[in-house]
Amino acid sequence: MIPEEDGYEVVPWEERHRAGVLRLRTLFRGIAPAWNAAHFRWQHEENPCFEGHWVQLALCRGEVVAMRVLQHALWELGDAAVRLRAPCFAGTAIDPAHRQKGLFGLLTRASEAELGRRGVEWAFNLSAGAATHVSSLAEGWRGTGPLRPLGRPQSIGGRRVRDRVLRYAVRAARYASRPEPGVRIEAEPRPEDMAGLAAEARRPDRIRRVRDAAYFRWRFRDPSSRYRFLYVERGGRVAGFLALHRPAPPIASGALTIADWECSAGLSFDELLGAAVAYAERIQKPLGTWSAAWPEPAQHALRRLGFEDAPEPGPLASSRPTILVRRIGADGGDAPWQVAGVALDTLEGWDARLTDSDAF
């Protein structure tokens, strides 16, 4: 516990704290106040699962100096499509002048206690930075295993051809000059088509976000992101889609990221991912994604198309990014961390997308 004389008080969100939360969030993210307020409103108050702000704050002499923020989320799993209410930790910020004071652990325990009072059994985190990752494990969370980032350079031409399978180098060069028939690139999502594909692809042995039209309609309005949607059409219908992500200004833009997708049974991952490679070649941008988020056939296709391991820098590179899981009220006992027979603390139990993380 933090010594009383340090003057810290942990309190839940009240509307009167909004300005302090936004000030701290702006300091942490390094973005303009108006832009930050719009993102906060989208992330929480426009969320179709929103049930009020679930935020724990540390105050010092009445000023917000640290916070742990939960984002509401609805998940589904099991043969009967069990619905699971499990929020995601989606923002930890501590004013630099108040670090190394034990506030992270204090706010985490306060957040979990509040979830317990509300009858919530599970919480997740798909956006943890290195410090949060380590601190969460010390607080009793479990990691599912690394999601294995992959990257593909903006071109595989020239001298790099020797290092690639020739037929894919030739194919990428062809895509760079003209789009394939049946491939459309648009600036707007198609929520109903996306939800229809998601319903077809749902696996009862995996947990995933409830991917209905309301979710897709909300998710791709994120003001911190710019998306391009690549649709592959077959027989007059959408057979697969990719959502390609780039940060919105003023955040510096780097690689395109394949942040979301669905692929019907009538479409191969080589075709779907090949279309993404074609688009990246045309605009001369590198591509990135998480290998472990894709099914095995797609992982093979990614390698064939020139994607390589691109681990995060630092000593935790072999274990991050990951999905962090917490069973509220559990201290690592013998009971399996399962719902409807699905293990939540292993990657094999997850159908994850990068859009499950607030980093995309």
Short mmCIF file of C-alpha atoms in Angstrom, two decimals:
data_model
loop_
_atom_site.label_atom_id
_atom_site.label_comp_id
_atom_site.label_asym_id
_atom_site.label_seq_id
_atom_site.Cartn_x
_atom_site.Cartn_y
_atom_site.Cartn_z
CA MET A 1 0.00 0.00 0.00
CA ILE A 2 1.05 3.57 -0.61
CA PRO A 3 1.88 5.44 2.61
CA GLU A 4 -0.92 7.73 3.70
CA GLU A 5 1.41 10.70 3.96
CA ASP A 6 2.08 10.53 0.23
CA GLY A 7 -1.37 12.04 -0.23
CA TYR A 8 -2.76 9.68 -2.90
CA GLU A 9 -6.43 8.78 -3.12
CA VAL A 10 -7.85 6.09 -5.46
CA VAL A 11 -11.37 6.86 -6.70
CA PRO A 12 -13.67 5.64 -9.50
CA TRP A 13 -14.62 7.81 -12.46
CA GLU A 14 -16.96 10.72 -11.96
CA GLU A 15 -17.87 13.18 -14.67
CA ARG A 16 -16.06 15.94 -12.78
CA HIS A 17 -12.78 14.08 -13.44
CA ARG A 18 -13.15 14.19 -17.26
CA ALA A 19 -10.84 17.18 -17.77
CA GLY A 20 -8.14 15.60 -15.58
CA VAL A 21 -8.39 12.27 -17.42
CA LEU A 22 -8.09 13.98 -20.80
CA ARG A 23 -5.15 16.08 -19.59
CA LEU A 24 -3.28 12.98 -18.43
CA ARG A 25 -4.22 11.10 -21.57
CA THR A 26 -2.96 13.95 -23.77
CA LEU A 27 0.32 14.02 -21.84
CA PHE A 28 0.69 10.25 -22.22
CA ARG A 29 -0.21 10.02 -25.92
CA GLY A 30 1.42 13.27 -27.02
CA ILE A 31 -1.56 14.41 -29.12
CA ALA A 32 -3.73 17.52 -29.38
CA PRO A 33 -6.46 17.91 -26.74
CA ALA A 34 -9.40 18.08 -29.19
CA TRP A 35 -8.17 15.04 -31.12
CA ASN A 36 -7.62 13.17 -27.85
CA ALA A 37 -11.13 14.01 -26.60
CA ALA A 38 -12.66 12.69 -29.84
CA HIS A 39 -10.73 9.44 -29.54
CA PHE A 40 -11.75 8.98 -25.89
CA ARG A 41 -15.39 9.59 -26.81
CA TRP A 42 -15.21 7.05 -29.66
CA GLN A 43 -13.31 4.42 -27.66
CA HIS A 44 -15.71 4.45 -24.73
CA GLU A 45 -18.94 6.40 -25.07
CA GLU A 46 -19.71 5.44 -28.70
CA ASN A 47 -18.80 1.79 -28.05
CA PRO A 48 -21.93 -0.37 -28.63
CA CYS A 49 -21.08 -2.26 -25.40
CA PHE A 50 -20.74 0.90 -23.29
CA GLU A 51 -22.15 0.60 -19.74
CA GLY A 52 -20.68 3.72 -18.21
CA HIS A 53 -17.03 4.56 -17.55
CA TRP A 54 -15.10 1.86 -15.70
CA VAL A 55 -12.04 3.87 -14.72
CA GLN A 56 -9.94 3.95 -11.56
CA LEU A 57 -8.06 7.16 -10.85
CA ALA A 58 -5.26 8.13 -8.50
CA LEU A 59 -5.60 11.69 -7.20
CA CYS A 60 -2.91 13.78 -5.54
CA ARG A 61 -4.25 16.90 -3.85
CA GLY A 62 -7.35 16.55 -5.99
CA GLU A 63 -5.50 16.29 -9.34
CA VAL A 64 -5.66 13.17 -11.57
CA VAL A 65 -2.10 11.81 -11.70
CA ALA A 66 -2.67 8.16 -12.75
CA MET A 67 -5.43 6.01 -14.23
CA ARG A 68 -6.33 2.52 -15.38
CA VAL A 69 -9.09 2.50 -17.97
CA LEU A 70 -11.32 -0.41 -18.99
CA GLN A 71 -12.99 -0.64 -22.39
CA HIS A 72 -16.24 -2.59 -22.54
CA ALA A 73 -16.26 -5.62 -24.83
CA LEU A 74 -18.54 -8.55 -25.63
CA TRP A 75 -17.12 -11.92 -26.64
CA GLU A 76 -18.56 -15.20 -27.94
CA LEU A 77 -17.44 -18.82 -27.75
CA GLY A 78 -18.77 -22.38 -27.54
CA ASP A 79 -21.26 -24.38 -29.60
CA ALA A 80 -24.21 -22.31 -28.36
CA ALA A 81 -22.42 -19.00 -28.99
CA VAL A 82 -22.04 -18.19 -25.29
CA ARG A 83 -21.81 -14.41 -24.78
CA LEU A 84 -19.13 -13.30 -22.34
CA ARG A 85 -18.89 -9.78 -20.94
CA ALA A 86 -15.18 -9.23 -20.38
CA PRO A 87 -13.68 -5.72 -20.54
CA CYS A 88 -10.22 -4.94 -21.85
CA PHE A 89 -7.68 -2.83 -20.02
CA ALA A 90 -7.19 -0.12 -22.61
CA GLY A 91 -5.15 2.65 -21.08
CA THR A 92 -2.73 2.99 -18.20
CA ALA A 93 -1.13 6.37 -17.67
CA ILE A 94 0.92 7.67 -14.75
CA ASP A 95 2.23 11.22 -14.62
CA PRO A 96 6.06 11.02 -14.77
CA ALA A 97 6.32 12.93 -11.49
CA HIS A 98 4.33 10.19 -9.74
CA ARG A 99 5.97 7.03 -11.02
CA GLN A 100 7.71 4.45 -8.82
CA LYS A 101 5.07 5.04 -6.15
CA GLY A 102 3.21 1.74 -6.46
CA LEU A 103 0.26 3.33 -8.25
CA PHE A 104 0.04 0.68 -10.99
CA GLY A 105 -0.60 -2.14 -8.54
CA LEU A 106 -2.96 -0.06 -6.46
CA LEU A 107 -5.06 0.93 -9.49
CA THR A 108 -5.05 -2.64 -10.84
CA ARG A 109 -6.34 -4.06 -7.57
CA ALA A 110 -8.97 -1.34 -7.34
CA SER A 111 -10.10 -2.08 -10.92
CA GLU A 112 -10.34 -5.81 -10.25
CA ALA A 113 -12.24 -5.25 -7.01
CA GLU A 114 -14.76 -3.09 -8.88
CA LEU A 115 -15.15 -5.77 -11.58
CA GLY A 116 -15.77 -8.36 -8.87
CA ARG A 117 -18.50 -6.18 -7.36
CA ARG A 118 -20.12 -5.95 -10.80
CA GLY A 119 -20.06 -9.73 -11.26
CA VAL A 120 -17.45 -9.69 -14.03
CA GLU A 121 -15.27 -12.82 -13.96
CA TRP A 122 -12.74 -12.13 -16.75
CA ALA A 123 -10.66 -9.24 -18.05
CA PHE A 124 -8.24 -9.10 -20.98
CA ASN A 125 -5.47 -6.86 -22.29
CA LEU A 126 -4.27 -6.93 -25.90
CA SER A 127 -2.51 -3.57 -25.80
CA ALA A 128 -0.06 -3.83 -22.91
CA GLY A 129 3.25 -2.03 -23.21
CA ALA A 130 6.40 -3.61 -21.83
CA ALA A 131 6.05 -2.14 -18.33
CA THR A 132 2.36 -3.06 -18.07
CA HIS A 133 3.14 -6.55 -19.36
CA VAL A 134 5.67 -7.24 -16.61
CA SER A 135 3.61 -5.59 -13.87
CA SER A 136 0.46 -7.48 -14.88
CA LEU A 137 2.18 -10.86 -14.69
CA ALA A 138 3.38 -9.92 -11.20
CA GLU A 139 -0.24 -9.11 -10.28
CA GLY A 140 -1.44 -12.61 -11.25
CA TRP A 141 -2.34 -12.20 -14.92
CA ARG A 142 -1.41 -14.86 -17.46
CA GLY A 143 -0.02 -14.45 -20.98
CA THR A 144 -1.25 -16.68 -23.79
CA GLY A 145 2.08 -16.72 -25.63
CA PRO A 146 3.64 -14.42 -28.24
CA LEU A 147 1.53 -13.24 -31.18
CA ARG A 148 4.68 -13.21 -33.37
CA PRO A 149 4.81 -9.98 -35.45
CA LEU A 150 5.65 -10.40 -39.12
CA GLY A 151 6.76 -7.79 -41.61
CA ARG A 152 7.17 -7.60 -45.36
CA PRO A 153 9.39 -4.99 -47.06
CA GLN A 154 7.84 -2.54 -49.49
CA SER A 155 9.42 -4.29 -52.46
CA ILE A 156 10.82 -7.72 -53.17
CA GLY A 157 12.31 -6.73 -56.50
CA GLY A 158 15.96 -6.26 -57.46
CA ARG A 159 18.58 -8.14 -55.48
CA ARG A 160 16.00 -9.49 -53.02
CA VAL A 161 14.52 -11.75 -55.70
CA ARG A 162 17.32 -14.23 -55.00
CA ASP A 163 15.96 -14.58 -51.47
CA ARG A 164 12.35 -15.21 -52.49
CA VAL A 165 10.42 -17.89 -54.25
CA LEU A 166 10.52 -16.69 -57.86
CA ARG A 167 6.89 -17.23 -58.67
CA TYR A 168 5.78 -14.93 -55.87
CA ALA A 169 8.21 -12.19 -56.88
CA VAL A 170 6.80 -12.31 -60.42
CA ARG A 171 3.25 -12.37 -59.11
CA ALA A 172 3.86 -9.32 -56.87
CA ALA A 173 5.37 -7.41 -59.79
CA ARG A 174 2.28 -8.17 -61.87
CA TYR A 175 -0.01 -7.01 -59.06
CA ALA A 176 1.99 -3.79 -58.81
CA SER A 177 0.98 -2.82 -62.35
CA ARG A 178 -2.73 -3.67 -62.29
CA PRO A 179 -5.30 -4.90 -59.76
CA GLU A 180 -6.66 -8.40 -60.02
CA PRO A 181 -10.23 -8.77 -61.32
CA GLY A 182 -12.78 -8.95 -58.53
CA VAL A 183 -10.66 -6.91 -56.08
CA ARG A 184 -12.01 -3.58 -54.85
CA ILE A 185 -10.21 -1.11 -52.58
CA GLU A 186 -12.49 1.31 -50.75
CA ALA A 187 -12.28 3.90 -47.99
CA GLU A 188 -15.45 2.76 -46.19
CA PRO A 189 -16.32 -0.46 -44.37
CA ARG A 190 -19.21 -2.70 -45.39
CA PRO A 191 -20.48 -3.72 -41.94
CA GLU A 192 -23.23 -6.09 -43.08
CA ASP A 193 -20.96 -7.97 -45.51
CA MET A 194 -18.23 -8.17 -42.87
CA ALA A 195 -20.66 -9.49 -40.26
CA GLY A 196 -21.99 -12.09 -42.69
CA LEU A 197 -18.50 -13.41 -43.39
CA ALA A 198 -17.70 -13.41 -39.67
CA ALA A 199 -20.81 -15.47 -38.91
CA GLU A 200 -19.79 -18.06 -41.50
CA ALA A 201 -16.26 -18.31 -40.10
CA ARG A 202 -17.07 -18.49 -36.36
CA ARG A 203 -15.30 -21.35 -34.56
CA PRO A 204 -16.96 -22.66 -31.37
CA ASP A 205 -13.59 -23.80 -29.99
CA ARG A 206 -12.22 -20.22 -29.97
CA ILE A 207 -13.12 -17.01 -28.17
CA ARG A 208 -13.52 -13.87 -30.27
CA ARG A 209 -15.18 -10.47 -30.20
CA VAL A 210 -18.85 -10.42 -31.13
CA ARG A 211 -18.38 -9.42 -34.77
CA ASP A 212 -21.80 -8.15 -35.79
CA ALA A 213 -22.62 -5.17 -38.00
CA ALA A 214 -22.86 -2.80 -35.02
CA TYR A 215 -19.35 -3.77 -33.94
CA PHE A 216 -17.83 -3.25 -37.41
CA ARG A 217 -19.70 0.02 -37.89
CA TRP A 218 -18.24 1.35 -34.63
CA ARG A 219 -14.78 -0.17 -34.85
CA PHE A 220 -13.75 1.46 -38.10
CA ARG A 221 -14.76 4.97 -37.01
CA ASP A 222 -11.64 5.19 -34.83
CA PRO A 223 -10.37 8.79 -35.26
CA SER A 224 -6.79 7.70 -34.48
CA SER A 225 -6.68 5.44 -37.54
CA ARG A 226 -6.95 5.50 -41.30
CA TYR A 227 -8.23 2.35 -42.98
CA ARG A 228 -8.36 1.02 -46.50
CA PHE A 229 -10.69 -1.92 -47.09
CA LEU A 230 -9.79 -4.52 -49.64
CA TYR A 231 -12.75 -6.62 -50.79
CA VAL A 232 -12.45 -9.76 -52.90
CA GLU A 233 -15.69 -10.45 -54.74
CA ARG A 234 -16.77 -13.77 -56.21
CA GLY A 235 -20.09 -14.45 -57.92
CA GLY A 236 -21.54 -11.09 -57.00
CA ARG A 237 -20.79 -11.31 -53.27
CA VAL A 238 -17.91 -10.43 -50.95
CA ALA A 239 -15.85 -13.60 -50.41
CA GLY A 240 -13.24 -12.00 -48.18
CA PHE A 241 -11.99 -8.68 -46.86
CA LEU A 242 -8.90 -7.13 -45.32
CA ALA A 243 -8.78 -3.94 -43.26
CA LEU A 244 -5.43 -2.22 -43.77
CA HIS A 245 -4.49 0.19 -40.98
CA ARG A 246 -2.30 3.27 -40.77
CA PRO A 247 -2.18 5.76 -37.88
CA ALA A 248 -3.93 9.05 -38.51
CA PRO A 249 -2.04 12.34 -38.29
CA PRO A 250 -0.49 13.69 -36.13
CA ILE A 251 0.77 10.18 -35.26
CA ALA A 252 3.69 9.27 -37.52
CA SER A 253 2.69 6.73 -40.17
CA GLY A 254 4.87 3.72 -40.89
CA ALA A 255 3.96 0.35 -42.32
CA LEU A 256 0.50 -0.71 -43.37
CA THR A 257 -0.88 -3.26 -40.92
CA ILE A 258 -3.33 -6.01 -41.80
CA ALA A 259 -5.55 -5.38 -38.80
CA ASP A 260 -8.71 -7.35 -39.59
CA TRP A 261 -9.96 -9.88 -42.09
CA GLU A 262 -12.41 -12.63 -42.93
CA CYS A 263 -11.99 -15.26 -45.63
CA SER A 264 -14.85 -17.48 -46.83
CA ALA A 265 -14.45 -21.15 -47.61
CA GLY A 266 -14.52 -20.37 -51.34
CA LEU A 267 -11.45 -18.12 -51.23
CA SER A 268 -7.84 -19.09 -50.55
CA PHE A 269 -5.61 -17.12 -48.21
CA ASP A 270 -3.07 -16.89 -51.04
CA GLU A 271 -5.63 -14.94 -53.07
CA LEU A 272 -6.72 -12.73 -50.17
CA LEU A 273 -3.22 -11.93 -48.92
CA GLY A 274 -1.88 -11.65 -52.46
CA ALA A 275 -4.32 -8.81 -53.03
CA ALA A 276 -2.95 -7.03 -49.96
CA VAL A 277 0.61 -7.49 -51.22
CA ALA A 278 -0.47 -6.07 -54.58
CA TYR A 279 -1.88 -2.94 -52.97
CA ALA A 280 1.20 -2.46 -50.78
CA GLU A 281 3.44 -2.83 -53.84
CA ARG A 282 1.44 -0.20 -55.74
CA ILE A 283 1.76 2.40 -52.97
CA GLN A 284 5.29 1.28 -51.97
CA LYS A 285 4.55 0.51 -48.32
CA PRO A 286 5.78 -2.31 -46.08
CA LEU A 287 3.16 -4.60 -44.54
CA GLY A 288 2.88 -6.00 -41.02
CA THR A 289 0.61 -8.34 -39.05
CA TRP A 290 0.64 -10.90 -36.21
CA SER A 291 1.42 -14.42 -37.40
CA ALA A 292 -0.27 -16.18 -34.49
CA ALA A 293 -3.58 -14.40 -35.14
CA TRP A 294 -3.98 -16.17 -38.50
CA PRO A 295 -5.03 -19.79 -39.09
CA GLU A 296 -2.30 -22.17 -40.18
CA PRO A 297 -3.02 -22.04 -43.96
CA ALA A 298 -2.75 -18.26 -43.83
CA GLN A 299 0.52 -18.43 -41.90
CA HIS A 300 2.01 -20.52 -44.71
CA ALA A 301 0.69 -18.06 -47.29
CA LEU A 302 2.26 -15.13 -45.40
CA ARG A 303 5.67 -16.81 -45.51
CA ARG A 304 5.33 -17.62 -49.20
CA LEU A 305 4.48 -13.99 -49.92
CA GLY A 306 7.67 -12.70 -48.31
CA PHE A 307 6.66 -11.97 -44.71
CA GLU A 308 9.43 -12.48 -42.15
CA ASP A 309 9.69 -12.38 -38.36
CA ALA A 310 9.75 -8.79 -37.10
CA PRO A 311 10.04 -9.03 -33.28
CA GLU A 312 9.63 -5.99 -31.09
CA PRO A 313 12.90 -4.55 -29.73
CA GLY A 314 13.97 -5.07 -26.14
CA PRO A 315 14.39 -7.93 -23.67
CA LEU A 316 10.71 -8.97 -23.88
CA ALA A 317 10.79 -9.47 -27.66
CA SER A 318 10.26 -13.24 -27.36
CA SER A 319 7.01 -12.85 -25.41
CA ARG A 320 5.34 -9.69 -26.77
CA PRO A 321 2.86 -8.74 -28.01
CA THR A 322 0.59 -11.19 -26.22
CA ILE A 323 -2.93 -11.52 -24.89
CA LEU A 324 -3.03 -11.02 -21.13
CA VAL A 325 -5.85 -12.77 -19.26
CA ARG A 326 -7.10 -12.26 -15.71
CA ARG A 327 -9.64 -14.33 -13.83
CA ILE A 328 -11.13 -11.85 -11.39
CA GLY A 329 -10.83 -13.01 -7.81
CA ALA A 330 -8.49 -15.91 -8.71
CA ASP A 331 -4.94 -16.12 -7.43
CA GLY A 332 -3.67 -18.79 -9.81
CA GLY A 333 -5.49 -21.71 -8.20
CA ASP A 334 -6.03 -25.14 -9.71
CA ALA A 335 -9.31 -24.38 -11.49
CA PRO A 336 -8.74 -24.21 -15.28
CA TRP A 337 -9.13 -20.81 -16.85
CA GLN A 338 -11.90 -21.95 -19.19
CA VAL A 339 -15.35 -20.91 -20.40
CA ALA A 340 -17.56 -23.39 -22.31
CA GLY A 341 -14.57 -25.72 -22.57
CA VAL A 342 -12.38 -23.06 -24.23
CA ALA A 343 -9.04 -22.34 -22.52
CA LEU A 344 -8.62 -18.57 -22.31
CA ASP A 345 -4.98 -18.59 -21.18
CA THR A 346 -3.59 -20.29 -24.32
CA LEU A 347 -3.34 -19.01 -27.88
CA GLU A 348 -5.16 -22.12 -29.09
CA GLY A 349 -8.30 -20.79 -27.41
CA TRP A 350 -8.32 -17.46 -29.28
CA ASP A 351 -9.51 -16.15 -32.62
CA ALA A 352 -7.84 -12.76 -32.23
CA ARG A 353 -7.56 -9.79 -34.57
CA LEU A 354 -5.26 -6.81 -34.31
CA THR A 355 -8.40 -4.67 -34.02
CA ASP A 356 -8.99 -6.34 -30.64
CA SER A 357 -6.09 -4.14 -29.50
CA ASP A 358 -6.61 -0.40 -29.14
CA ALA A 359 -3.24 0.08 -30.86
CA PHE A 360 -4.98 -0.51 -34.22
#
